[in-house]
Tab-separated table of C-alpha atoms in Angstrom:
chain	number	residue	atom	x	y	z
A	1121	MET	CA	-20.105	10.639	-26.793
A	1122	THR	CA	-19.911	7.298	-28.001
A	1123	LEU	CA	-17.001	4.452	-29.400
A	1124	ASN	CA	-17.393	2.350	-32.618
A	1125	PHE	CA	-15.041	-0.700	-32.854
A	1126	LYS	CA	-14.364	-3.718	-34.219
A	1127	ALA	CA	-14.674	-6.993	-32.634
A	1128	SER	CA	-10.820	-8.124	-34.274
A	1129	ASP	CA	-9.811	-4.484	-32.530
A	1130	VAL	CA	-9.686	-6.694	-29.414
A	1131	THR	CA	-7.472	-9.581	-29.156
A	1132	ASP	CA	-9.416	-12.598	-27.622
A	1133	GLY	CA	-8.856	-13.031	-23.724
A	1134	GLY	CA	-7.325	-9.446	-23.951
A	1135	MET	CA	-8.143	-5.188	-23.612
A	1136	HIS	CA	-7.551	-2.265	-24.933
A	1137	THR	CA	-7.809	1.027	-24.898
A	1138	PHE	CA	-9.775	3.690	-27.224
A	1139	GLU	CA	-9.368	7.252	-26.894
A	1140	VAL	CA	-12.920	9.246	-27.209
A	1141	GLY	CA	-12.174	12.768	-27.429
A	1142	GLU	CA	-10.352	13.250	-24.292
A	1143	ARG	CA	-11.626	10.337	-22.415
A	1144	LYS	CA	-10.616	6.331	-22.697
A	1145	VAL	CA	-12.880	3.417	-22.954
A	1146	LEU	CA	-11.035	-0.022	-21.875
A	1147	VAL	CA	-12.701	-3.060	-23.783
A	1148	THR	CA	-12.488	-5.883	-22.551
A	1149	ARG	CA	-12.999	-9.104	-25.096
A	1150	ASP	CA	-13.405	-12.746	-23.662
A	1151	GLY	CA	-14.950	-15.460	-27.466
A	1152	ASP	CA	-18.115	-12.933	-28.261
A	1153	ASP	CA	-18.808	-11.022	-24.846
A	1154	PHE	CA	-17.412	-7.263	-24.594
A	1155	HIS	CA	-17.405	-5.001	-21.348
A	1156	ALA	CA	-15.699	-1.200	-21.684
A	1157	PHE	CA	-15.191	0.764	-18.461
A	1158	ASP	CA	-13.416	4.051	-17.963
A	1159	ALA	CA	-9.884	3.008	-18.508
A	1160	ILE	CA	-8.285	5.619	-15.402
A	1161	CYS	CA	-7.597	3.764	-12.657
A	1162	PRO	CA	-9.542	4.820	-9.526
A	1163	HIS	CA	-6.971	5.359	-7.502
A	1164	ALA	CA	-3.811	7.075	-9.176
A	1165	GLY	CA	-4.910	7.679	-12.653
A	1166	ALA	CA	-2.996	5.133	-14.460
A	1167	ASN	CA	-4.205	3.767	-17.903
A	1168	LEU	CA	-4.768	0.308	-17.573
A	1169	GLY	CA	-4.857	-0.695	-20.903
A	1170	ASP	CA	-0.771	0.115	-19.942
A	1171	GLY	CA	-1.102	-2.691	-16.900
A	1172	VAL	CA	-1.822	-6.743	-17.680
A	1173	ARG	CA	-4.876	-8.981	-18.470
A	1174	CYS	CA	-4.530	-12.524	-16.335
A	1175	GLY	CA	-7.713	-14.170	-16.777
A	1176	SER	CA	-10.639	-12.170	-15.097
A	1177	ARG	CA	-8.349	-9.939	-13.508
A	1178	ILE	CA	-7.332	-6.191	-15.239
A	1179	VAL	CA	-3.946	-4.815	-12.805
A	1180	CYS	CA	-3.180	-1.423	-12.932
A	1181	PRO	CA	0.746	-0.797	-14.015
A	1182	TRP	CA	1.275	1.814	-10.704
A	1183	HIS	CA	0.029	-0.025	-8.161
A	1184	HIS	CA	-1.512	-3.234	-9.138
A	1185	ALA	CA	-4.805	-1.947	-8.069
A	1186	THR	CA	-7.047	-5.127	-9.805
A	1187	PHE	CA	-10.288	-4.915	-11.354
A	1188	HIS	CA	-12.766	-7.921	-12.510
A	1189	ALA	CA	-12.337	-8.110	-16.289
A	1190	GLY	CA	-16.380	-8.980	-16.677
A	1191	ASP	CA	-17.738	-5.863	-14.431
A	1192	GLY	CA	-15.259	-4.003	-12.900
A	1193	SER	CA	-15.331	-4.958	-9.657
A	1194	LEU	CA	-12.768	-4.064	-7.423
A	1195	ILE	CA	-10.776	-7.567	-6.346
A	1196	GLU	CA	-7.547	-5.797	-5.059
A	1197	PRO	CA	-6.792	-2.361	-3.317
A	1198	PRO	CA	-4.930	0.324	-3.645
A	1199	ALA	CA	-7.914	1.306	-5.642
A	1200	LEU	CA	-10.827	1.665	-2.876
A	1201	GLU	CA	-13.686	1.039	-5.581
A	1202	GLY	CA	-14.485	-0.511	-8.588
A	1203	LEU	CA	-14.327	0.804	-12.071
A	1204	LYS	CA	-17.177	2.430	-14.204
A	1205	GLN	CA	-19.208	-0.050	-16.474
A	1206	TYR	CA	-20.399	1.311	-20.257
A	1207	ARG	CA	-22.783	-1.125	-22.370
A	1208	VAL	CA	-21.907	-2.503	-24.837
A	1209	GLN	CA	-23.746	-2.812	-28.599
A	1210	ARG	CA	-23.533	-5.000	-31.250
A	1211	ASP	CA	-24.551	-4.455	-34.844
A	1212	GLY	CA	-22.590	-7.626	-36.709
A	1213	ASP	CA	-18.648	-7.643	-36.601
A	1214	GLY	CA	-19.162	-3.581	-35.456
A	1215	LEU	CA	-19.356	-2.931	-31.651
A	1216	SER	CA	-20.346	0.422	-29.770
A	1217	VAL	CA	-20.625	2.539	-26.688
A	1218	ASP	CA	-22.469	5.141	-25.425
A	1219	LEU	CA	-20.311	6.536	-21.961
A	1220	ASP	CA	-24.415	7.964	-21.290
A	1221	ASP	CA	-25.853	4.682	-21.425
A	1222	VAL	CA	-23.872	3.596	-17.626
A	1223	VAL	CA	-24.616	0.040	-16.072
A	1224	PRO	CA	-25.902	0.669	-12.882
A	1225	PRO	CA	-23.209	-1.832	-10.414
A	1226	GLU	CA	-24.820	-4.600	-8.880
A	1227	ARG	CA	-26.241	-4.142	-5.245
A	1228	PRO	CA	-25.307	-7.499	-2.941
A	1229	ALA	CA	-28.547	-8.690	-1.094
A	1230	PRO	CA	-29.309	-6.753	2.761
A	1231	SER	CA	-27.512	-8.782	5.888
A	1232	HIS	CA	-26.263	-8.905	9.269
A	1233	GLN	CA	-29.622	-6.371	10.339
A	1234	ASP	CA	-28.507	-7.268	13.595
A	1235	HIS	CA	-25.325	-7.736	13.801
A	1236	HIS	CA	-22.452	-5.182	15.529
A	1237	THR	CA	-18.986	-4.875	14.312
A	1238	VAL	CA	-16.583	-2.729	15.671
A	1239	ILE	CA	-13.251	-2.044	14.604
A	1240	ILE	CA	-10.069	-0.754	16.731
A	1241	GLY	CA	-7.538	1.555	14.466
A	1242	GLY	CA	-9.157	4.361	11.989
A	1243	GLY	CA	-5.740	3.544	9.805
A	1244	ALA	CA	-5.855	1.525	5.600
A	1245	SER	CA	-7.042	-2.054	7.391
A	1246	GLY	CA	-9.676	-0.121	9.818
A	1247	PHE	CA	-11.068	1.663	6.865
A	1248	MET	CA	-10.985	-1.078	3.912
A	1249	ALA	CA	-12.622	-3.403	6.406
A	1250	ALA	CA	-15.774	-0.846	7.090
A	1251	GLN	CA	-15.975	0.429	3.232
A	1252	THR	CA	-16.466	-3.255	2.139
A	1253	LEU	CA	-18.859	-4.152	4.679
A	1254	ARG	CA	-20.731	-1.813	3.594
A	1255	ASP	CA	-20.392	-2.106	0.131
A	1256	GLY	CA	-21.429	-6.019	0.603
A	1257	GLY	CA	-24.684	-5.355	1.934
A	1258	TYR	CA	-23.560	-5.179	6.000
A	1259	GLU	CA	-26.778	-3.530	7.103
A	1260	GLY	CA	-25.636	-4.102	10.680
A	1261	LYS	CA	-23.604	-1.645	13.003
A	1262	ILE	CA	-20.040	-0.288	13.090
A	1263	THR	CA	-18.173	1.181	15.338
A	1264	MET	CA	-14.771	2.540	14.433
A	1265	LEU	CA	-12.638	3.720	17.497
A	1266	THR	CA	-9.835	5.403	16.194
A	1267	ALA	CA	-7.164	6.945	18.971
A	1268	GLU	CA	-6.494	10.079	16.737
A	1269	ASN	CA	-8.341	13.087	16.305
A	1270	ARG	CA	-9.048	12.451	12.508
A	1271	ALA	CA	-10.593	10.277	9.955
A	1272	PRO	CA	-9.480	7.740	8.045
A	1273	TYR	CA	-6.635	9.239	5.988
A	1274	ASP	CA	-4.441	8.348	3.697
A	1275	ARG	CA	-1.152	7.916	5.323
A	1276	THR	CA	0.833	7.036	2.102
A	1277	ALA	CA	0.975	10.784	1.182
A	1278	LEU	CA	2.074	11.809	4.139
A	1279	SER	CA	5.792	11.618	3.522
A	1280	LYS	CA	5.586	12.240	-0.391
A	1281	ALA	CA	2.882	14.887	-1.591
A	1282	TYR	CA	1.660	16.256	1.920
A	1283	LEU	CA	5.158	16.488	3.251
A	1284	SER	CA	6.278	18.055	-0.089
A	1285	GLY	CA	3.421	20.548	-0.268
A	1286	LYS	CA	1.891	19.013	-2.960
A	1287	LYS	CA	-1.428	17.623	-1.301
A	1288	PRO	CA	-3.251	19.500	1.046
A	1289	ALA	CA	-4.609	18.620	3.980
A	1290	ASP	CA	-8.422	18.392	3.491
A	1291	LYS	CA	-7.631	15.808	0.213
A	1292	LEU	CA	-5.886	13.260	2.815
A	1293	PRO	CA	-9.163	11.803	3.301
A	1294	LEU	CA	-9.960	8.155	2.702
A	1295	GLY	CA	-13.314	8.295	0.800
A	1296	GLY	CA	-13.715	11.661	1.084
A	1297	ALA	CA	-14.853	14.308	3.846
A	1298	ASP	CA	-18.224	12.680	4.839
A	1299	TRP	CA	-17.476	8.711	4.524
A	1300	ALA	CA	-18.078	8.178	7.809
A	1301	GLN	CA	-21.743	9.899	7.832
A	1302	GLU	CA	-22.757	8.609	4.435
A	1303	ASN	CA	-21.360	5.026	5.137
A	1304	LYS	CA	-23.017	5.445	9.146
A	1305	ILE	CA	-20.223	3.702	10.298
A	1306	ASP	CA	-20.099	5.322	14.109
A	1307	LEU	CA	-16.692	7.179	13.693
A	1308	ARG	CA	-15.292	7.984	17.103
A	1309	GLU	CA	-11.278	9.822	17.015
A	1310	GLY	CA	-9.441	10.957	20.271
A	1311	VAL	CA	-10.717	7.027	22.178
A	1312	LYS	CA	-7.847	5.022	23.206
A	1313	VAL	CA	-9.016	0.688	23.703
A	1314	THR	CA	-7.566	-0.469	27.217
A	1315	LYS	CA	-8.694	-3.907	27.112
A	1316	LEU	CA	-10.702	-6.166	24.956
A	1317	ASP	CA	-12.318	-9.284	26.431
A	1318	ARG	CA	-12.622	-11.926	24.117
A	1319	ASP	CA	-14.735	-14.455	26.787
A	1320	THR	CA	-17.438	-11.345	26.843
A	1321	ARG	CA	-16.559	-9.898	23.564
A	1322	ALA	CA	-16.869	-6.863	25.103
A	1323	VAL	CA	-14.279	-3.709	23.537
A	1324	HIS	CA	-13.514	-1.657	26.543
A	1325	LEU	CA	-12.627	1.972	26.426
A	1326	ASP	CA	-10.684	4.492	28.707
A	1327	GLY	CA	-12.800	5.750	31.222
A	1328	SER	CA	-15.981	3.498	32.340
A	1329	ASP	CA	-17.301	2.928	28.548
A	1330	SER	CA	-17.331	-0.965	26.844
A	1331	LEU	CA	-18.608	-2.082	23.491
A	1332	GLY	CA	-20.291	-5.330	22.909
A	1333	PHE	CA	-19.320	-6.814	20.232
A	1334	ASP	CA	-20.872	-9.887	17.601
A	1335	ALA	CA	-17.188	-9.132	15.657
A	1336	VAL	CA	-13.896	-7.434	16.333
A	1337	ILE	CA	-10.926	-6.366	13.469
A	1338	VAL	CA	-8.489	-5.294	15.594
A	1339	ALA	CA	-6.314	-2.546	13.275
A	1340	THR	CA	-4.338	-0.635	15.219
A	1341	GLY	CA	-0.573	-0.266	13.071
A	1342	ALA	CA	2.684	0.060	14.220
A	1343	THR	CA	4.309	2.643	16.653
A	1344	PRO	CA	7.442	4.454	15.463
A	1345	HIS	CA	10.739	3.202	17.496
A	1346	THR	CA	13.029	5.738	19.392
A	1347	LEU	CA	16.154	6.402	19.376
A	1348	LYS	CA	18.320	5.032	22.628
A	1349	VAL	CA	21.593	7.329	23.015
A	1350	PRO	CA	22.153	10.732	25.022
A	1351	GLY	CA	19.871	13.200	24.140
A	1352	ALA	CA	16.800	11.038	22.792
A	1353	GLU	CA	14.583	13.703	24.654
A	1354	LEU	CA	15.879	16.233	23.633
A	1355	ASP	CA	13.382	18.772	21.417
A	1356	GLY	CA	13.627	18.786	17.018
A	1357	GLN	CA	13.108	15.386	17.263
A	1358	TYR	CA	10.083	14.179	14.772
A	1359	PRO	CA	8.862	10.492	14.085
A	1360	LEU	CA	6.328	10.384	10.932
A	1361	ARG	CA	4.109	8.442	11.357
A	1362	SER	CA	0.852	10.356	11.392
A	1363	PHE	CA	-0.966	12.957	10.248
A	1364	ARG	CA	-0.096	15.452	13.300
A	1365	ASP	CA	3.795	13.856	13.208
A	1366	ALA	CA	3.814	15.018	9.076
A	1367	GLN	CA	2.175	18.349	10.027
A	1368	ALA	CA	4.343	19.020	12.606
A	1369	LEU	CA	7.508	18.452	10.792
A	1370	ARG	CA	6.322	20.335	7.828
A	1371	ASP	CA	5.501	23.490	9.441
A	1372	ALA	CA	9.076	23.129	11.008
A	1373	ALA	CA	11.296	22.059	8.342
A	1374	GLN	CA	11.647	25.329	5.706
A	1375	GLY	CA	14.778	26.402	5.908
A	1376	LYS	CA	16.537	24.173	8.308
A	1377	HIS	CA	19.142	21.650	8.379
A	1378	ILE	CA	17.884	18.344	8.749
A	1379	VAL	CA	19.742	14.991	9.722
A	1380	ILE	CA	17.309	12.127	8.689
A	1381	ILE	CA	18.591	8.913	10.326
A	1382	GLY	CA	17.406	6.141	8.277
A	1383	SER	CA	18.180	5.232	4.807
A	1384	SER	CA	15.186	3.349	4.112
A	1385	PHE	CA	11.878	3.748	2.562
A	1386	ILE	CA	10.395	6.943	4.629
A	1387	GLY	CA	13.857	8.893	5.261
A	1388	LEU	CA	14.500	8.616	1.799
A	1389	GLU	CA	10.855	9.635	0.509
A	1390	ALA	CA	11.175	12.620	3.606
A	1391	ALA	CA	14.625	13.643	2.346
A	1392	SER	CA	13.586	14.102	-1.724
A	1393	SER	CA	10.222	15.645	0.426
A	1394	LEU	CA	12.017	18.551	2.343
A	1395	VAL	CA	14.885	18.981	-0.115
A	1396	GLU	CA	13.843	21.771	-2.044
A	1397	GLY	CA	13.011	24.043	0.612
A	1398	ALA	CA	15.922	23.038	3.227
A	1399	ALA	CA	19.360	24.566	3.993
A	1400	SER	CA	20.576	20.584	3.895
A	1401	VAL	CA	19.442	17.704	4.021
A	1402	THR	CA	21.577	14.611	5.646
A	1403	VAL	CA	20.981	10.954	5.741
A	1404	ILE	CA	22.482	8.653	7.922
A	1405	GLY	CA	21.743	5.617	7.722
A	1406	GLN	CA	23.549	1.933	9.557
A	1407	ASP	CA	23.867	0.099	6.655
A	1408	ALA	CA	27.129	0.379	4.103
A	1409	GLU	CA	24.486	1.632	1.111
A	1410	VAL	CA	20.396	2.750	1.054
A	1411	LEU	CA	17.892	0.195	1.073
A	1412	SER	CA	19.696	-2.320	1.713
A	1413	ARG	CA	17.079	-4.689	2.992
A	1414	ALA	CA	15.046	-4.881	-0.201
A	1415	LEU	CA	18.153	-4.263	-2.814
A	1416	THR	CA	21.712	-4.792	-4.064
A	1417	PRO	CA	24.422	-2.428	-3.807
A	1418	LYS	CA	24.290	-1.817	-7.184
A	1419	VAL	CA	21.148	-0.492	-7.657
A	1420	GLY	CA	20.836	1.083	-4.059
A	1421	ARG	CA	23.486	3.309	-5.359
A	1422	ALA	CA	21.569	4.161	-8.218
A	1423	ILE	CA	18.981	5.448	-6.040
A	1424	ARG	CA	20.997	7.436	-3.874
A	1425	LYS	CA	22.570	9.441	-6.461
A	1426	LEU	CA	19.832	10.573	-7.536
A	1427	HIS	CA	18.948	11.802	-4.211
A	1428	GLU	CA	22.728	13.098	-4.185
A	1429	ASP	CA	22.150	14.899	-7.833
A	1430	ASN	CA	19.104	16.831	-5.542
A	1431	GLY	CA	21.697	17.959	-3.180
A	1432	VAL	CA	21.342	15.122	-0.051
A	1433	LYS	CA	24.039	14.454	1.754
A	1434	PHE	CA	24.626	10.746	2.812
A	1435	HIS	CA	26.496	9.379	6.525
A	1436	LEU	CA	26.374	5.656	5.423
A	1437	ASP	CA	27.770	2.688	7.316
A	1438	ALA	CA	26.991	5.041	10.241
A	1439	GLU	CA	26.192	4.599	13.820
A	1440	VAL	CA	24.968	7.689	16.045
A	1441	THR	CA	25.917	8.049	19.648
A	1442	ALA	CA	24.071	11.224	20.823
A	1443	ILE	CA	21.711	14.156	20.070
A	1444	GLU	CA	23.582	17.118	20.876
A	1445	GLY	CA	21.791	20.225	22.384
A	1446	SER	CA	20.796	22.259	24.839
A	1447	ALA	CA	17.161	22.481	24.953
A	1448	LYS	CA	17.098	21.574	21.494
A	1449	ALA	CA	18.947	19.016	19.263
A	1450	GLU	CA	21.635	21.012	17.653
A	1451	ALA	CA	23.840	18.258	16.008
A	1452	VAL	CA	24.349	14.793	15.673
A	1453	ARG	CA	27.535	12.865	17.046
A	1454	LEU	CA	28.280	10.037	14.947
A	1455	LYS	CA	30.508	6.822	16.293
A	1456	SER	CA	33.408	7.919	13.880
A	1457	GLY	CA	33.691	11.286	16.081
A	1458	GLU	CA	32.086	13.328	13.307
A	1459	SER	CA	28.886	15.989	14.275
A	1460	VAL	CA	26.905	16.274	11.704
A	1461	LYS	CA	24.409	20.005	11.982
A	1462	ALA	CA	20.744	19.942	12.967
A	1463	ASP	CA	18.541	22.243	13.681
A	1464	LEU	CA	15.816	19.413	13.349
A	1465	VAL	CA	15.712	15.193	13.219
A	1466	LEU	CA	13.645	12.997	11.537
A	1467	LEU	CA	13.085	9.390	12.857
A	1468	GLY	CA	12.988	7.083	10.394
A	1469	ILE	CA	14.123	3.883	11.979
A	1470	GLY	CA	11.489	1.338	12.160
A	1471	VAL	CA	7.701	0.483	14.370
A	1472	LYS	CA	6.503	-2.223	16.336
A	1473	PRO	CA	3.290	-3.179	16.278
A	1474	ASN	CA	1.151	-1.767	18.528
A	1475	SER	CA	-0.674	-6.106	19.848
A	1476	ASP	CA	-1.033	-5.190	22.705
A	1477	LEU	CA	-4.786	-5.852	23.578
A	1478	LEU	CA	-3.844	-8.977	21.762
A	1479	SER	CA	-1.178	-10.097	23.667
A	1480	ALA	CA	-2.144	-13.397	24.797
A	1481	LEU	CA	-2.380	-14.375	21.225
A	1482	ALA	CA	0.920	-12.827	19.923
A	1483	ASN	CA	4.352	-14.319	19.465
A	1484	GLU	CA	7.409	-13.110	20.788
A	1485	LYS	CA	7.895	-10.491	18.280
A	1486	GLY	CA	4.316	-9.072	19.080
A	1487	ALA	CA	3.289	-10.448	15.703
A	1488	VAL	CA	-0.070	-12.196	16.443
A	1489	PRO	CA	-1.176	-15.139	13.595
A	1490	VAL	CA	-4.140	-15.511	11.567
A	1491	ASP	CA	-6.052	-18.338	9.772
A	1492	ALA	CA	-6.488	-17.450	5.749
A	1493	GLU	CA	-9.942	-15.140	6.527
A	1494	LEU	CA	-7.744	-13.328	9.207
A	1495	ARG	CA	-9.076	-14.690	12.086
A	1496	ALA	CA	-7.007	-14.604	15.424
A	1497	ALA	CA	-9.687	-16.249	17.462
A	1498	PRO	CA	-13.581	-16.807	17.352
A	1499	LYS	CA	-14.853	-13.548	15.920
A	1500	VAL	CA	-11.783	-11.826	16.399
A	1501	TYR	CA	-9.827	-10.741	13.170
A	1502	ALA	CA	-6.458	-9.152	13.239
A	1503	VAL	CA	-5.339	-6.407	10.414
A	1504	GLY	CA	-2.631	-4.994	8.768
A	1505	ASP	CA	0.508	-4.066	10.838
A	1506	ILE	CA	-0.202	-6.664	13.663
A	1507	ALA	CA	-1.092	-9.226	11.346
A	1508	LEU	CA	1.029	-12.590	10.923
A	1509	SER	CA	-0.678	-13.569	8.103
A	1510	LEU	CA	-0.143	-16.230	5.329
A	1511	THR	CA	0.921	-15.308	1.735
A	1512	VAL	CA	1.848	-17.372	-1.256
A	1513	LEU	CA	5.081	-17.405	0.067
A	1514	GLY	CA	4.381	-18.440	3.295
A	1515	GLU	CA	3.421	-16.396	6.555
A	1516	MET	CA	4.823	-13.347	7.106
A	1517	ARG	CA	3.847	-9.317	8.342
A	1518	VAL	CA	4.142	-6.992	6.452
A	1519	GLU	CA	3.863	-3.558	7.103
A	1520	HIS	CA	2.734	-2.426	3.227
A	1521	TRP	CA	-0.180	-0.062	2.099
A	1522	ARG	CA	-1.455	-2.239	0.223
A	1523	VAL	CA	-1.556	-5.650	2.301
A	1524	ALA	CA	-3.312	-3.402	5.020
A	1525	LEU	CA	-6.061	-2.365	2.690
A	1526	GLN	CA	-6.018	-6.318	1.534
A	1527	GLU	CA	-7.104	-7.683	4.695
A	1528	GLY	CA	-8.894	-4.765	6.220
A	1529	MET	CA	-10.961	-6.716	2.845
A	1530	THR	CA	-10.491	-10.479	3.561
A	1531	ALA	CA	-11.669	-10.040	7.514
A	1532	ALA	CA	-15.177	-8.189	5.906
A	1533	GLN	CA	-15.666	-10.403	3.334
A	1534	SER	CA	-15.249	-13.091	5.776
A	1535	ILE	CA	-17.680	-11.685	8.244
A	1536	LEU	CA	-19.996	-11.365	4.958
A	1537	LYS	CA	-18.836	-14.963	4.001
A	1538	SER	CA	-18.700	-13.384	0.146
A	1539	SER	CA	-18.320	-15.350	-2.568
A	1540	ASP	CA	-15.466	-12.873	-3.343
A	1541	LEU	CA	-13.599	-13.824	-0.282
A	1542	GLU	CA	-10.503	-14.664	-1.698
A	1543	PRO	CA	-7.891	-15.821	1.308
A	1544	MET	CA	-4.985	-14.527	2.358
A	1545	ASN	CA	-2.993	-17.940	0.965
A	1546	ARG	CA	-3.465	-16.265	-2.527
A	1547	ARG	CA	-1.641	-12.713	-1.845
A	1548	VAL	CA	1.442	-11.590	-2.996
A	1549	PRO	CA	3.764	-8.346	-0.986
A	1550	PHE	CA	3.768	-5.282	-2.807
A	1551	PHE	CA	4.923	-1.992	-2.252
A	1552	TRP	CA	5.993	1.301	-3.911
A	1553	THR	CA	8.093	4.275	-3.268
A	1554	GLN	CA	8.361	7.532	-5.007
A	1555	GLN	CA	10.750	9.561	-4.791
A	1556	TYR	CA	11.645	13.579	-7.134
A	1557	GLY	CA	8.963	11.852	-9.100
A	1558	LYS	CA	10.597	8.389	-9.930
A	1559	SER	CA	8.820	5.189	-8.797
A	1560	LEU	CA	10.174	2.387	-7.493
A	1561	ARG	CA	7.808	-0.740	-6.766
A	1562	TYR	CA	8.703	-4.374	-5.175
A	1563	VAL	CA	6.909	-7.094	-5.800
A	1564	GLY	CA	7.519	-10.102	-3.266
A	1565	HIS	CA	9.280	-10.717	-0.677
A	1566	ALA	CA	12.947	-12.125	-0.137
A	1567	GLU	CA	15.145	-13.055	2.807
A	1568	ASN	CA	18.134	-12.463	1.510
A	1569	LEU	CA	19.956	-10.836	-1.460
A	1570	ASP	CA	22.423	-14.354	-1.837
A	1571	ASP	CA	21.490	-14.699	-5.397
A	1572	THR	CA	19.820	-12.021	-6.980
A	1573	HIS	CA	20.474	-10.739	-11.165
A	1574	LEU	CA	19.531	-8.259	-12.875
A	1575	TRP	CA	18.066	-6.588	-16.235
A	1576	GLY	CA	18.410	-3.561	-17.265
A	1577	ASN	CA	20.644	-0.391	-16.241
A	1578	PRO	CA	19.808	1.245	-12.301
A	1579	ASP	CA	21.809	3.941	-13.715
A	1580	GLU	CA	18.909	4.645	-16.199
A	1581	LEU	CA	16.550	4.132	-14.005
A	1582	LYS	CA	15.066	1.087	-15.726
A	1583	PHE	CA	15.918	-1.997	-14.552
A	1584	ILE	CA	14.223	-5.205	-12.594
A	1585	GLU	CA	16.218	-6.993	-10.159
A	1586	PHE	CA	15.017	-10.249	-9.172
A	1587	ALA	CA	15.692	-12.384	-6.138
A	1588	PHE	CA	15.573	-16.094	-6.344
A	1589	LYS	CA	15.162	-18.540	-3.173
A	1590	ASP	CA	15.636	-22.182	-4.099
A	1591	GLY	CA	16.221	-21.611	-7.357
A	1592	GLN	CA	12.587	-19.413	-8.417
A	1593	ALA	CA	12.166	-16.310	-8.249
A	1594	VAL	CA	10.523	-14.929	-5.017
A	1595	ALA	CA	10.611	-11.082	-5.835
A	1596	ALA	CA	11.344	-8.459	-8.268
A	1597	SER	CA	11.841	-4.785	-8.122
A	1598	GLY	CA	12.233	-2.601	-10.747
A	1599	MET	CA	11.832	1.053	-12.188
A	1600	GLY	CA	10.642	2.134	-15.475
A	1601	MET	CA	9.270	-1.550	-16.788
A	1602	ASP	CA	5.808	-1.201	-14.746
A	1603	LYS	CA	4.091	-4.120	-17.140
A	1604	ASP	CA	6.414	-6.657	-16.365
A	1605	LEU	CA	6.391	-6.214	-12.540
A	1606	ALA	CA	2.427	-6.596	-12.737
A	1607	ALA	CA	2.884	-9.442	-14.461
A	1608	PHE	CA	5.068	-10.579	-12.410
A	1609	GLU	CA	2.649	-10.250	-9.278
A	1610	GLU	CA	0.324	-12.305	-11.383
A	1611	LEU	CA	3.035	-15.133	-12.233
A	1612	LEU	CA	3.955	-15.927	-8.299
A	1613	LEU	CA	0.195	-15.752	-7.357
A	1614	LEU	CA	0.119	-18.611	-9.932
A	1615	GLY	CA	2.792	-20.098	-9.367
A	1616	ARG	CA	4.727	-19.671	-12.091
A	1617	ALA	CA	7.203	-17.083	-11.440
A	1618	PRO	CA	10.933	-17.492	-13.460
A	1619	GLY	CA	13.643	-19.972	-12.169
A	1620	ALA	CA	17.132	-18.480	-11.825
A	1621	GLY	CA	18.217	-19.927	-14.623
A	1622	GLU	CA	15.772	-18.385	-17.072
A	1623	VAL	CA	16.031	-14.738	-15.584
A	1624	ARG	CA	19.898	-15.629	-16.531
A	1625	ALA	CA	19.865	-16.937	-19.752
A	1626	GLY	CA	18.613	-13.097	-20.711
A	1627	GLU	CA	15.601	-11.032	-21.142
A	1628	PHE	CA	12.586	-11.481	-21.734
A	1629	SER	CA	8.979	-10.224	-21.533
A	1630	LEU	CA	7.065	-11.227	-18.529
A	1631	ALA	CA	3.438	-10.126	-19.289
A	1632	GLU	CA	3.414	-12.123	-22.710
A	1633	ARG	CA	4.329	-15.273	-20.493
A	1634	LEU	CA	1.257	-14.487	-18.382
A	1635	LYS	CA	-0.829	-15.339	-21.902
């Protein structure tokens, strides 16, 4: 198949999606230079033409994966690979793209042949670090040690598509079922690391084994908090962090009265995934409204109503004082005296970073400070949930999936000393949640919600809510306004986020402001 178009069909400095039969082709233009790519984001299938272009960056409208406008290479996850590129032919003002004429990606020069990188942790950060090393020409040895008896997988699907039964287990592995073998990764599953000796550059394993390293990436993630109330030891209570947790929960949930303790993202995603097959789902939250750390009460009420319309019940501004039952959980007792029937209890009350291996470097909250290249100490990198890293909004520890992927990518580029290295102080925190087929996206970070402004109508699930600090927008959450939220991230990155006065003056296109 061939795409034919005119130069005038694509604005200079812009991009445009063309349909060729059932396929979509994205064409970018910079002066007389045209480049053509698959228009579908390899992460989740969004049309990249519905996103934004900012200089050399093409930003996906859904999950903000970012690609280079000149060669389609991956700049930012959560996509795990770049775009397929097609050759563009020109004849006067007419241009054509033969979809069988693929431009092969440029292969980097081989390097680090006698180098050994040990990655402790098989989550998002660890996976992305290993993938980036191999994609960057790293030919040394890569050893990945994971406590789970499972290769790296998409943890974001656990509380969403996997828990609801819409995504089978064999579709969860990151990079595919044979990723480790294909990339020559020495993946060791079910392994416990007992000590990291920075002086001798050795990783000690449970037993007597140890591994030497030239570089080590600590990507040990986090552990869910547990309840500390009478009855916390009873069976029938589930965390939701690992595949094993999600599998056990899904197997046990059908037809049950389910109580979810925690009214934040994990709890609400699980509620939306489980309510269809459950006898009942009740969410208990300590705060007066759901998602109170990220959204104002007005927006939180709209999200809660979405759940209530689908049959979920809520007890908010509530405190759990006990789990009741004989051998297993049968009810959740509240401080008000009310008892909520529970055949099954799901705990969604936050996590703590697994930073024991770097405890000498961690702060009082268990976060490990790192530099702009994710280095915690010479030859030692800390990434993901344990890292206290730099962003455009200052230093913070962020537990989001995309940030974990970004940090793994940056640590690997630092080891490679890649020219593509983008220090973490040029990152913007971003996460998303999906409930009942509706996606809420959150860009930036706000320490509080004392100063906010709302565009649109949360009750119609089409809005952007801005949060300000010192008169400048530092965060925005929204639904149904994907392009503007993608543009807001780029504006934060550029230091051009709108001020509170401008936002309050009336709605305008954030995407247009980028130009």
